[in-house]
Each structure stands twice: as structure tokens, then as C-alpha cells.
mmCIF file of C-alpha atoms in Angstrom:
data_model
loop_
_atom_site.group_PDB
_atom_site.id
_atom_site.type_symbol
_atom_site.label_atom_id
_atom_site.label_comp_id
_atom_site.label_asym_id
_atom_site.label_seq_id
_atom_site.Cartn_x
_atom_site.Cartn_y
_atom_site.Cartn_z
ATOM 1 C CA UNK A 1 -13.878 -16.989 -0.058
ATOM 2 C CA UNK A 2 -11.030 -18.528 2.090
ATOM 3 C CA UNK A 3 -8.299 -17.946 0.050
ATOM 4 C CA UNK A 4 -6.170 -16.561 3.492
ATOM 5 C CA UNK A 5 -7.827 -19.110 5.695
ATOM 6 C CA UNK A 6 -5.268 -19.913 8.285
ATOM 7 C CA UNK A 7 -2.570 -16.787 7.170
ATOM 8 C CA UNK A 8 -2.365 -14.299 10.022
ATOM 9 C CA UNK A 9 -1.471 -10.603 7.800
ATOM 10 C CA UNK A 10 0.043 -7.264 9.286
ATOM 11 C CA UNK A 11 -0.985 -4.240 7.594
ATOM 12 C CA UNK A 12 0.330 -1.051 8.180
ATOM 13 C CA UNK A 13 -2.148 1.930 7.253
ATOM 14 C CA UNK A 14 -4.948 -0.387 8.134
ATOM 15 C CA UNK A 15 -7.099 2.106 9.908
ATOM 16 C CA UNK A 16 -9.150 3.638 6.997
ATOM 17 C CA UNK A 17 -8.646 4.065 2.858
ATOM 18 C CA UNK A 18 -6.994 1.356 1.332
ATOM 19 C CA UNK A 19 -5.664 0.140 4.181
ATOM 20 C CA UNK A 20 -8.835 -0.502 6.034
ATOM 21 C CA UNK A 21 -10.751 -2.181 2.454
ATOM 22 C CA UNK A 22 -7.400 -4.730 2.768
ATOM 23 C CA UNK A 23 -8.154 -5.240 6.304
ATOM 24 C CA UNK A 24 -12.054 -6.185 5.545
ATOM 25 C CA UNK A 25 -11.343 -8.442 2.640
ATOM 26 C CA UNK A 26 -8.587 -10.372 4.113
ATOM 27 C CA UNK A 27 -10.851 -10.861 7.468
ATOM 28 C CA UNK A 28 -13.378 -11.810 4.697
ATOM 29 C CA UNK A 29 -11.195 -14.177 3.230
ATOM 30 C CA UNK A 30 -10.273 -16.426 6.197
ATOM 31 C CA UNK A 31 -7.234 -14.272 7.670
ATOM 32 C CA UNK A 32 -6.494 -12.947 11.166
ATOM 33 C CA UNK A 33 -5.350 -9.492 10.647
ATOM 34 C CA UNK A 34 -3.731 -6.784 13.078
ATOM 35 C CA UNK A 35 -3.889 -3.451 12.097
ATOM 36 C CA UNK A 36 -0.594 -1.303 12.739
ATOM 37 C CA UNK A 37 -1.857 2.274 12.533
ATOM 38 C CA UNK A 38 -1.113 6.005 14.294
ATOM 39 C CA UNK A 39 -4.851 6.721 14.167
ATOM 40 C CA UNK A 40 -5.962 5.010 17.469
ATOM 41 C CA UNK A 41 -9.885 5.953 17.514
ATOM 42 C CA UNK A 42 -10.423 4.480 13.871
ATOM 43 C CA UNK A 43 -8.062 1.289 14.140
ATOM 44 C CA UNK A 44 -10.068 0.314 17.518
ATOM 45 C CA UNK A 45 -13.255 0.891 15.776
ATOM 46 C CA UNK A 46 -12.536 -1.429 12.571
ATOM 47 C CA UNK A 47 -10.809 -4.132 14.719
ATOM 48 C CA UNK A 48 -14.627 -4.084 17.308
ATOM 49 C CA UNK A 49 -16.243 -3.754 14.132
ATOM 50 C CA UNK A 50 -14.604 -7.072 12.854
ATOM 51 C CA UNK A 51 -14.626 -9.209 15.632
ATOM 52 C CA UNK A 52 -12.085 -11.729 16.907
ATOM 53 C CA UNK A 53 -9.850 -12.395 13.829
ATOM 54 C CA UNK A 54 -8.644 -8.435 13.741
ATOM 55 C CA UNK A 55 -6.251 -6.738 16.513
ATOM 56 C CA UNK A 56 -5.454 -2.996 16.589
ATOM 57 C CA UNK A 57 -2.155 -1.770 17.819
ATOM 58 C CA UNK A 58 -0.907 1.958 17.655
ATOM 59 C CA UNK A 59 2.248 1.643 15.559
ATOM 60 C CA UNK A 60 4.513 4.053 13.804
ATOM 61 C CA UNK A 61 6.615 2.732 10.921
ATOM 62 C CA UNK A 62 9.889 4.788 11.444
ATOM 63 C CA UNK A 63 10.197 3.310 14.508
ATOM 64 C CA UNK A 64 11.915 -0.109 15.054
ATOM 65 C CA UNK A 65 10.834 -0.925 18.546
ATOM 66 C CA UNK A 66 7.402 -0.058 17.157
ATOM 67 C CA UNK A 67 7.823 -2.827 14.506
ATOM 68 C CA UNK A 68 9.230 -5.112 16.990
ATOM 69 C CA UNK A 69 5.975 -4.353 19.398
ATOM 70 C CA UNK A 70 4.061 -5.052 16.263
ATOM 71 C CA UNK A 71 5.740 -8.242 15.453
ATOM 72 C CA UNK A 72 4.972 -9.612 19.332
ATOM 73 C CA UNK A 73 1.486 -8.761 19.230
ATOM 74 C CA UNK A 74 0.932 -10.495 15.864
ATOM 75 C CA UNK A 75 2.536 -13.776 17.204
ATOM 76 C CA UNK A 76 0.934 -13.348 21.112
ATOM 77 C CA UNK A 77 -2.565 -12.907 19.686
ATOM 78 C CA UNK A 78 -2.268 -15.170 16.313
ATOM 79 C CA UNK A 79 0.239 -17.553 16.911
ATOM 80 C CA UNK A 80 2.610 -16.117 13.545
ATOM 81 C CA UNK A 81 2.802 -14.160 10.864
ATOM 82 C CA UNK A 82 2.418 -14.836 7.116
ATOM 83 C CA UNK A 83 2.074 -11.714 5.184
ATOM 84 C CA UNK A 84 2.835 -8.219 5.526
ATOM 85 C CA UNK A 85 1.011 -5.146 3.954
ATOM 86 C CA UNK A 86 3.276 -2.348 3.626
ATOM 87 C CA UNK A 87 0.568 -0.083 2.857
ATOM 88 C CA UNK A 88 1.221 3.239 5.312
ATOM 89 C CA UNK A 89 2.427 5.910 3.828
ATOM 90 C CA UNK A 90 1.742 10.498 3.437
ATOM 91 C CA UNK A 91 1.363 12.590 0.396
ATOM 92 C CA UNK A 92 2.742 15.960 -0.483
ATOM 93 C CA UNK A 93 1.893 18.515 -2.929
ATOM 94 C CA UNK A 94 5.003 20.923 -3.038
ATOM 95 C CA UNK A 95 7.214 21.955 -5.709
ATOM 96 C CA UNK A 96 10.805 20.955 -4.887
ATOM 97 C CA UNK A 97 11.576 25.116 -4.395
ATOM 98 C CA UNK A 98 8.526 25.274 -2.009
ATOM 99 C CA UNK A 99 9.619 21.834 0.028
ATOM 100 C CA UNK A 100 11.867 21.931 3.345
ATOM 101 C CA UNK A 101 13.683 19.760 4.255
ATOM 102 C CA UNK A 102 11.725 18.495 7.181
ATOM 103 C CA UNK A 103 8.921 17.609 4.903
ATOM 104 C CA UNK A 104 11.127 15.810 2.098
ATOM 105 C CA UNK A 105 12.353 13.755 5.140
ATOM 106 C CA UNK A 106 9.250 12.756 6.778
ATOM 107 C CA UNK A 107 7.848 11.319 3.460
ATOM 108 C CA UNK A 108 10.718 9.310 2.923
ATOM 109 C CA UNK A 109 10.795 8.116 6.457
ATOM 110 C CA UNK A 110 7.308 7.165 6.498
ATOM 111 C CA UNK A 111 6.889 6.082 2.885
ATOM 112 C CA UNK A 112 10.589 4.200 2.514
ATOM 113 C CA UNK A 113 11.732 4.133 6.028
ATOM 114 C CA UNK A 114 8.765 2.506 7.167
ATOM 115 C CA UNK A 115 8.582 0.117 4.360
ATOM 116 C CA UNK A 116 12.486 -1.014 4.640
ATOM 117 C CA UNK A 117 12.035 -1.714 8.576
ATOM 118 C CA UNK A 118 8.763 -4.049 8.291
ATOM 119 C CA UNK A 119 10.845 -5.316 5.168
ATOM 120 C CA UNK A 120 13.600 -5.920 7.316
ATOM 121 C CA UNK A 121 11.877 -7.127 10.804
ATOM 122 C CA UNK A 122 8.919 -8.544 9.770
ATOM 123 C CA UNK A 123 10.315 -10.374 6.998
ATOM 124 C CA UNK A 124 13.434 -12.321 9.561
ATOM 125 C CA UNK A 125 10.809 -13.791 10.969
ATOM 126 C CA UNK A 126 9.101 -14.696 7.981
ATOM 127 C CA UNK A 127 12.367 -15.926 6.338
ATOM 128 C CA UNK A 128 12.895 -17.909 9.508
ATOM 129 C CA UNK A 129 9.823 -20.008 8.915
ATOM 130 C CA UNK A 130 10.689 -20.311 5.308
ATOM 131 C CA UNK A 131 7.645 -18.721 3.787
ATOM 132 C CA UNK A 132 5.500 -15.827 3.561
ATOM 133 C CA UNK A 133 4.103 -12.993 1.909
ATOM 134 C CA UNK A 134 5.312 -9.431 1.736
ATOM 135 C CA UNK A 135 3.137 -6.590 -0.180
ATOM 136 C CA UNK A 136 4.503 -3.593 -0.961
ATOM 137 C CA UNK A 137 2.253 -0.528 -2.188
ATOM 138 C CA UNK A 138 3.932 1.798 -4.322
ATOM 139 C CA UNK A 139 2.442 4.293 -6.312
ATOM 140 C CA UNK A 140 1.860 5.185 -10.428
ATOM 141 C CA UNK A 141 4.297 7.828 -9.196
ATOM 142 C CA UNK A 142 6.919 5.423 -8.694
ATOM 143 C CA UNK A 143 6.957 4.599 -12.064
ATOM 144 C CA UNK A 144 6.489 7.873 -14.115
ATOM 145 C CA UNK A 145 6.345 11.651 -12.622
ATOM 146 C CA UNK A 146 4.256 13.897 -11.572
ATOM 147 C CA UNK A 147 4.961 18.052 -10.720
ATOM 148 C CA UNK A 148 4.314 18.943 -7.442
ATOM 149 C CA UNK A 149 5.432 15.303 -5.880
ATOM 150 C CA UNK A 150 8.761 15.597 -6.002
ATOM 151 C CA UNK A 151 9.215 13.986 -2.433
ATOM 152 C CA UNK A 152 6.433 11.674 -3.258
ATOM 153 C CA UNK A 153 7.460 10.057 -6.649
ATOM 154 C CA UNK A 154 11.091 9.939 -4.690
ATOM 155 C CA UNK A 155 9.932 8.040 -1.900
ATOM 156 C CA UNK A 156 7.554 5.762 -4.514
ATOM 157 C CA UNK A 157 10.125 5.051 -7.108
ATOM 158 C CA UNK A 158 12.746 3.910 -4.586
ATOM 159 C CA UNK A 159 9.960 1.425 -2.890
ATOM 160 C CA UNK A 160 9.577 0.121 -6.401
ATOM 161 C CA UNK A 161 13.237 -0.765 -6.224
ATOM 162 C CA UNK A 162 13.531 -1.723 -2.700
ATOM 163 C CA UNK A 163 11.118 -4.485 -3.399
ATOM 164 C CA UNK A 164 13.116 -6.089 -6.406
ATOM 165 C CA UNK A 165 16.087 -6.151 -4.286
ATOM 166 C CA UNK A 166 14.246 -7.861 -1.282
ATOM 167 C CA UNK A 167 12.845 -10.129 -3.828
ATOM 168 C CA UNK A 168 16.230 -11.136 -4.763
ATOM 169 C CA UNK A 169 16.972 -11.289 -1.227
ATOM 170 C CA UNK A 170 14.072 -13.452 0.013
ATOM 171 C CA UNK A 171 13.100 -15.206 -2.434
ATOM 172 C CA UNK A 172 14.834 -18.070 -2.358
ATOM 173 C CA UNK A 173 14.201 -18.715 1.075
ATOM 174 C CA UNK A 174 10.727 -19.080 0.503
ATOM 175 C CA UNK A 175 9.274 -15.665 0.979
ATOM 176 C CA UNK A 176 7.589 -13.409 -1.883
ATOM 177 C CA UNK A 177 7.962 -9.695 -2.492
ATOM 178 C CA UNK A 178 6.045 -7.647 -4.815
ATOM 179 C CA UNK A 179 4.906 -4.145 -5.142
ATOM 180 C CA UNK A 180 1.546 -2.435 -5.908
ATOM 181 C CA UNK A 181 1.453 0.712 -7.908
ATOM 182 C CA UNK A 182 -2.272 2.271 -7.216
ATOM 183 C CA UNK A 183 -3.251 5.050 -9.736
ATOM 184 C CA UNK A 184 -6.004 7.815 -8.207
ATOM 185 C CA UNK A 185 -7.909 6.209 -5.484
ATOM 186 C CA UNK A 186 -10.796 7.341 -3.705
ATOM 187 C CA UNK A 187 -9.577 8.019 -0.109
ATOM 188 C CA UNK A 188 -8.802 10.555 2.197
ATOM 189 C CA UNK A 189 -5.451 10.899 0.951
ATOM 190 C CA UNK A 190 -6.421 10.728 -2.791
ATOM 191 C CA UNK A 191 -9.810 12.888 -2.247
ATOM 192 C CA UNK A 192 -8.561 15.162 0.825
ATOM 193 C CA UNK A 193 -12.220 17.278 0.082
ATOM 194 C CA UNK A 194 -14.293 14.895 -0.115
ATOM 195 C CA UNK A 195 -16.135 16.023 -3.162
ATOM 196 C CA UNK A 196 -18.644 13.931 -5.119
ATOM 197 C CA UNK A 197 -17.582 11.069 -7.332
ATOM 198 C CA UNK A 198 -18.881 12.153 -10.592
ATOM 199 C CA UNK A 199 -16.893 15.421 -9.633
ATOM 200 C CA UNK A 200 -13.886 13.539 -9.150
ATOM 201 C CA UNK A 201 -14.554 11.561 -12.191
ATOM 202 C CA UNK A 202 -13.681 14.592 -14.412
ATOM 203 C CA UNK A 203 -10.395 14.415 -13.503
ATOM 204 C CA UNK A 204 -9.892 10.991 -14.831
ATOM 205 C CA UNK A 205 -10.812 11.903 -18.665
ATOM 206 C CA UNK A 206 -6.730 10.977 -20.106
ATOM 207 C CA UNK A 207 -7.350 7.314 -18.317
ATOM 208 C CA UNK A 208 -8.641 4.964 -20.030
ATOM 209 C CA UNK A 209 -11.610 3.386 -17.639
ATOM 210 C CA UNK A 210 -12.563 6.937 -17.433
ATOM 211 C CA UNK A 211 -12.680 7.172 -12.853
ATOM 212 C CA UNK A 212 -10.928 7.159 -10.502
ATOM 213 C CA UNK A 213 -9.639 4.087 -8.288
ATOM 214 C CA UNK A 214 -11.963 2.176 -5.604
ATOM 215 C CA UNK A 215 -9.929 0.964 -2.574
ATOM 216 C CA UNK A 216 -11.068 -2.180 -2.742
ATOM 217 C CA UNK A 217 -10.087 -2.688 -6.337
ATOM 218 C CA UNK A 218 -6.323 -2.381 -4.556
ATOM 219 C CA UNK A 219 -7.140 -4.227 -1.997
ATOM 220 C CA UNK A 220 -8.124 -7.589 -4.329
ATOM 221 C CA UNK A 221 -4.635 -7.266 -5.832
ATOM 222 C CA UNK A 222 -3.112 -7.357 -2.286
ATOM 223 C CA UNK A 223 -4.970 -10.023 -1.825
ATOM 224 C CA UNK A 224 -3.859 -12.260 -5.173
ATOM 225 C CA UNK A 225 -0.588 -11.232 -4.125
ATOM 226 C CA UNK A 226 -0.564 -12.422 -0.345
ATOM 227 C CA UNK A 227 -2.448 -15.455 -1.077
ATOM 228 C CA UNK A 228 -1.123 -18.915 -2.300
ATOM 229 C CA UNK A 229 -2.820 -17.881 -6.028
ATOM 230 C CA UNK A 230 0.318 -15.830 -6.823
ATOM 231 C CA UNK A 231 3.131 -18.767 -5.621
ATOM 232 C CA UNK A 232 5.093 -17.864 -8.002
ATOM 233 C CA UNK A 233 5.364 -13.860 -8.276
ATOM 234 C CA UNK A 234 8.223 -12.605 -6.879
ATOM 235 C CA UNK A 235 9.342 -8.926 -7.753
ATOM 236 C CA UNK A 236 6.741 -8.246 -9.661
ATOM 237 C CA UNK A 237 4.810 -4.657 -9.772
ATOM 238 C CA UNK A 238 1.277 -4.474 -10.740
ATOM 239 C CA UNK A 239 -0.353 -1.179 -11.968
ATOM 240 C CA UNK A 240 -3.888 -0.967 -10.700
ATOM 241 C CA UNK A 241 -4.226 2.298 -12.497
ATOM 242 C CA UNK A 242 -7.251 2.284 -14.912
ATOM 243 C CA UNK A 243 -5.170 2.395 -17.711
ATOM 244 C CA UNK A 244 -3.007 5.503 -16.518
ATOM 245 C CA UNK A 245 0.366 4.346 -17.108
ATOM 246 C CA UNK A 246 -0.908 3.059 -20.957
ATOM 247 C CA UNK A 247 -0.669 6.429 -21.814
ATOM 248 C CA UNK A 248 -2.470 9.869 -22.021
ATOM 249 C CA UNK A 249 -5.563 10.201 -24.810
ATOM 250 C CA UNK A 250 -5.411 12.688 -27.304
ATOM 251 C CA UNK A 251 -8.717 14.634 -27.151
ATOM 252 C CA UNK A 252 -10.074 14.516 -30.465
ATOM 253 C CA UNK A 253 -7.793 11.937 -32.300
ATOM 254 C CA UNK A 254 -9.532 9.022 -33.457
ATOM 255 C CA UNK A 255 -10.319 6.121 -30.562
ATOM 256 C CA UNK A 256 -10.508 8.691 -28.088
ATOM 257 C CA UNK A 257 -13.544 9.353 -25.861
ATOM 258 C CA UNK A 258 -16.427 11.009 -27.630
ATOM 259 C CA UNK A 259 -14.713 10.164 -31.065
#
């Protein structure tokens, strides 16, 4: 416990999924934490729930004098800002022929846009103090493929590389950026039906811990990575996949499940 006592932490998405498991454990673990969100009714609720050291503000994240609304409210209610969680962010399950062009765009405006202006605004004022904490969340899709995600895995893979040129950027003036790629995760975006876990679970037979993804297991690696624990990551990505990205089991092949 404690190991964000004193940080104050933005995070974008924070209203429910992952988003709202990072909120919880950072408020668990001594931070003050505002929660930038378009869903108004569950933000409110998590920031009551959670008492004074959480703030809710309606924000979007293709919008700079969102992010600069965002930024005031952090410092008005906290007194600064220490660490942002770039965690917003939509998914889409088109083919590339079935996509328009309206769709493409709003992923990457939400999903890169979104991260490159709280990169950007966020992080001036964190570079002015000459320290902090930026989080980037990624995907597994921004570091192989997948069918059907075409403006997905494009808006994932060029986060990945956004945050190795922002680490180059920023830091050497004092201010950390690294990326988190989550594999399946059990949320409303990665379970949009809601079905059972052990249904779910089937899915997950190629990976090897054999489930799928708990928020809060991605929200502990935003943590190591906002707090002083990871001083010196910078540009790093960490996979917090079960095992996905090790690669794919051949049913029946020795070592394999069942074999």
C-alpha cells in the first residue's frame, strides 16, 4: 500500500473496465485521481463511491480544450499532476472492405488522437516540473494482427510507437513513457455480451494461462509503471497477455494442454 502516496494521476477511460480497476487501485495506493471520461452517470458514481481523493470530469480526448479543462481541474482540486493514464480508447470489428471511412477515423482519433494530445498537454506540464509519469495502454494488437481490426491494430501499433518517440522526447527531462499492451480482458469492450467466464474461457485455449485477462491484472502494471518502483523504465512495452504473444499451441503436439 502507498506506493502513489502524494502523486495526483489523470486517467482517461476511468469510468468503468480497466479504466475504473486503475482508478480503485491507485486511490488504494495513496493517489488522488480524476477521472476524464464521456460516460457522466458512471464517472460521478465511482468518484462518490471513492470519496475525497477521486474527481470526475466529462472529458473527450480529441478535444484539446477538453484536455486543457482536464489539466485545470487536476491542478484546482489536487494541487498538480504526476502521472497520466492514457487508457480511453473504442474497438471495431470490420474488415477493411466493410469499414468507412468515418469509422477508421474515429478510432484513430480516439485511440491515437486522444493519446498524442494528453501526451502533448498533459505531459508540458509534467516536463515543466521535471518529473512524472505517463502510461500508455496499447493493445496485443499493436504488436501482432488480428482480421477484422484493421482500424484497431492501426490505431494500437502506432501508440506503440508514439510512446518510444515521447520517451525519447521526455525522458531526459525527467518524465517516463511506457506503453501497456493488454491481451483479452474481461470488460465491456472485451466481453460486449456479457457471457459467463468459463464461457469466455474457451476462447483462451492457444494462450498459455488458459483465460482471459482481469482488469485489475492491467491495472497493477499501470501501477508499477506510474509509481517510483519503475524509475528507470522509459519506452518500454509490457505484454500483460497470458502468454498470447509467446505464441499459439499446437493442439495435440507434445507440451500442449491435455498432452
Amino acid at each position: 500500500m502507498g506506493r502513489l502516496q502524494g502523486k495526483v494521476a489523470i486517467i482517461t477511460g476511468g469510468a468503468r473496465g480497466m479504466g475504473a480497476a486503475t482508478v480503485r487501485l491507485f486511490v488504494a495506493e495513496g493517489a488522488k485521481v480524476l477521472i476524464a471520461d464521456v460516460l457522466e452517470a458512471e464517472g460521478q458514481a465511482l468518484a462518490q463511491e471513492l470519496g475525497a481523493n477521486a474527481a470526475y470530469l466529462r472529458h473527450d480526448v480529441t478535444d484539446e480544450a477538453s484536455w486543457q479543462a482536464v489539466v485545470a481541474k487536476a491542478k484546482a482540486d489536487f494541487g498538480g499532476i504526476d502521472v497520466l493514464v492514457n487508457n480511453a480508447g473504442v474497438l471495431l470489428f470490420k474488415t477493411i472492405q466493410t469499414t468507412e471511412k468515418a469509422e477508421f477515423e474515429r478510432v484513430i482519433n480516439i485511440n491515437l488522437i486522444g493519446t498524442f494530445l494528453g501526451t502533448r498537454i498533459v505531459g508540458a506540464e509534467l516536463i515543466a516540473q521535471g518529473k512524472g509519469s505517463i502510461v500508455n495502454i496499447s493493445s496485443v494488437d499493436g504488436m501482432k494482427a488480428a482480421n477484422g481490426l484493421g482500424a484497431y491494430c492501426a490505431s494500437k501499433w502506432a501508440v506503440r510507437g508514439f510512446t518510444k518517440v515521447a520517451a525519447m522526447e521526455y525522458g531526459h527531462k525527467g518524465v517516463r513513457v511506457n506503453s501497456v499492451h493488454p491481451g483479452g480482458v474481461d470488460t465491456a469492450m472485451g466481453n460486449p455480451y456479457a457471457e459467463q467466464k468459463a464461457e469466455v474461457n474457451k476462447r483462451y485455449t492457444m494462450v498459455p494461462l488458459q483465460r482471459v485477462g482481469e482488469p485489475e491484472e492491467v491495472a497493477r502494471t499501470s501501477l508499477f509503471l506510474a509509481s517510483d518502483d519503475s524509475s528507470y523504465l522509459c519506452g518500454a512495452e509490457i505484454a500483460v497477455d497470458g502468454g498470447m504473444l509467446t505464441g499459439q499451441y499446437y493442439v495435440g503436439f507434445p507440451g500442449a494442454p491435455g498432452v
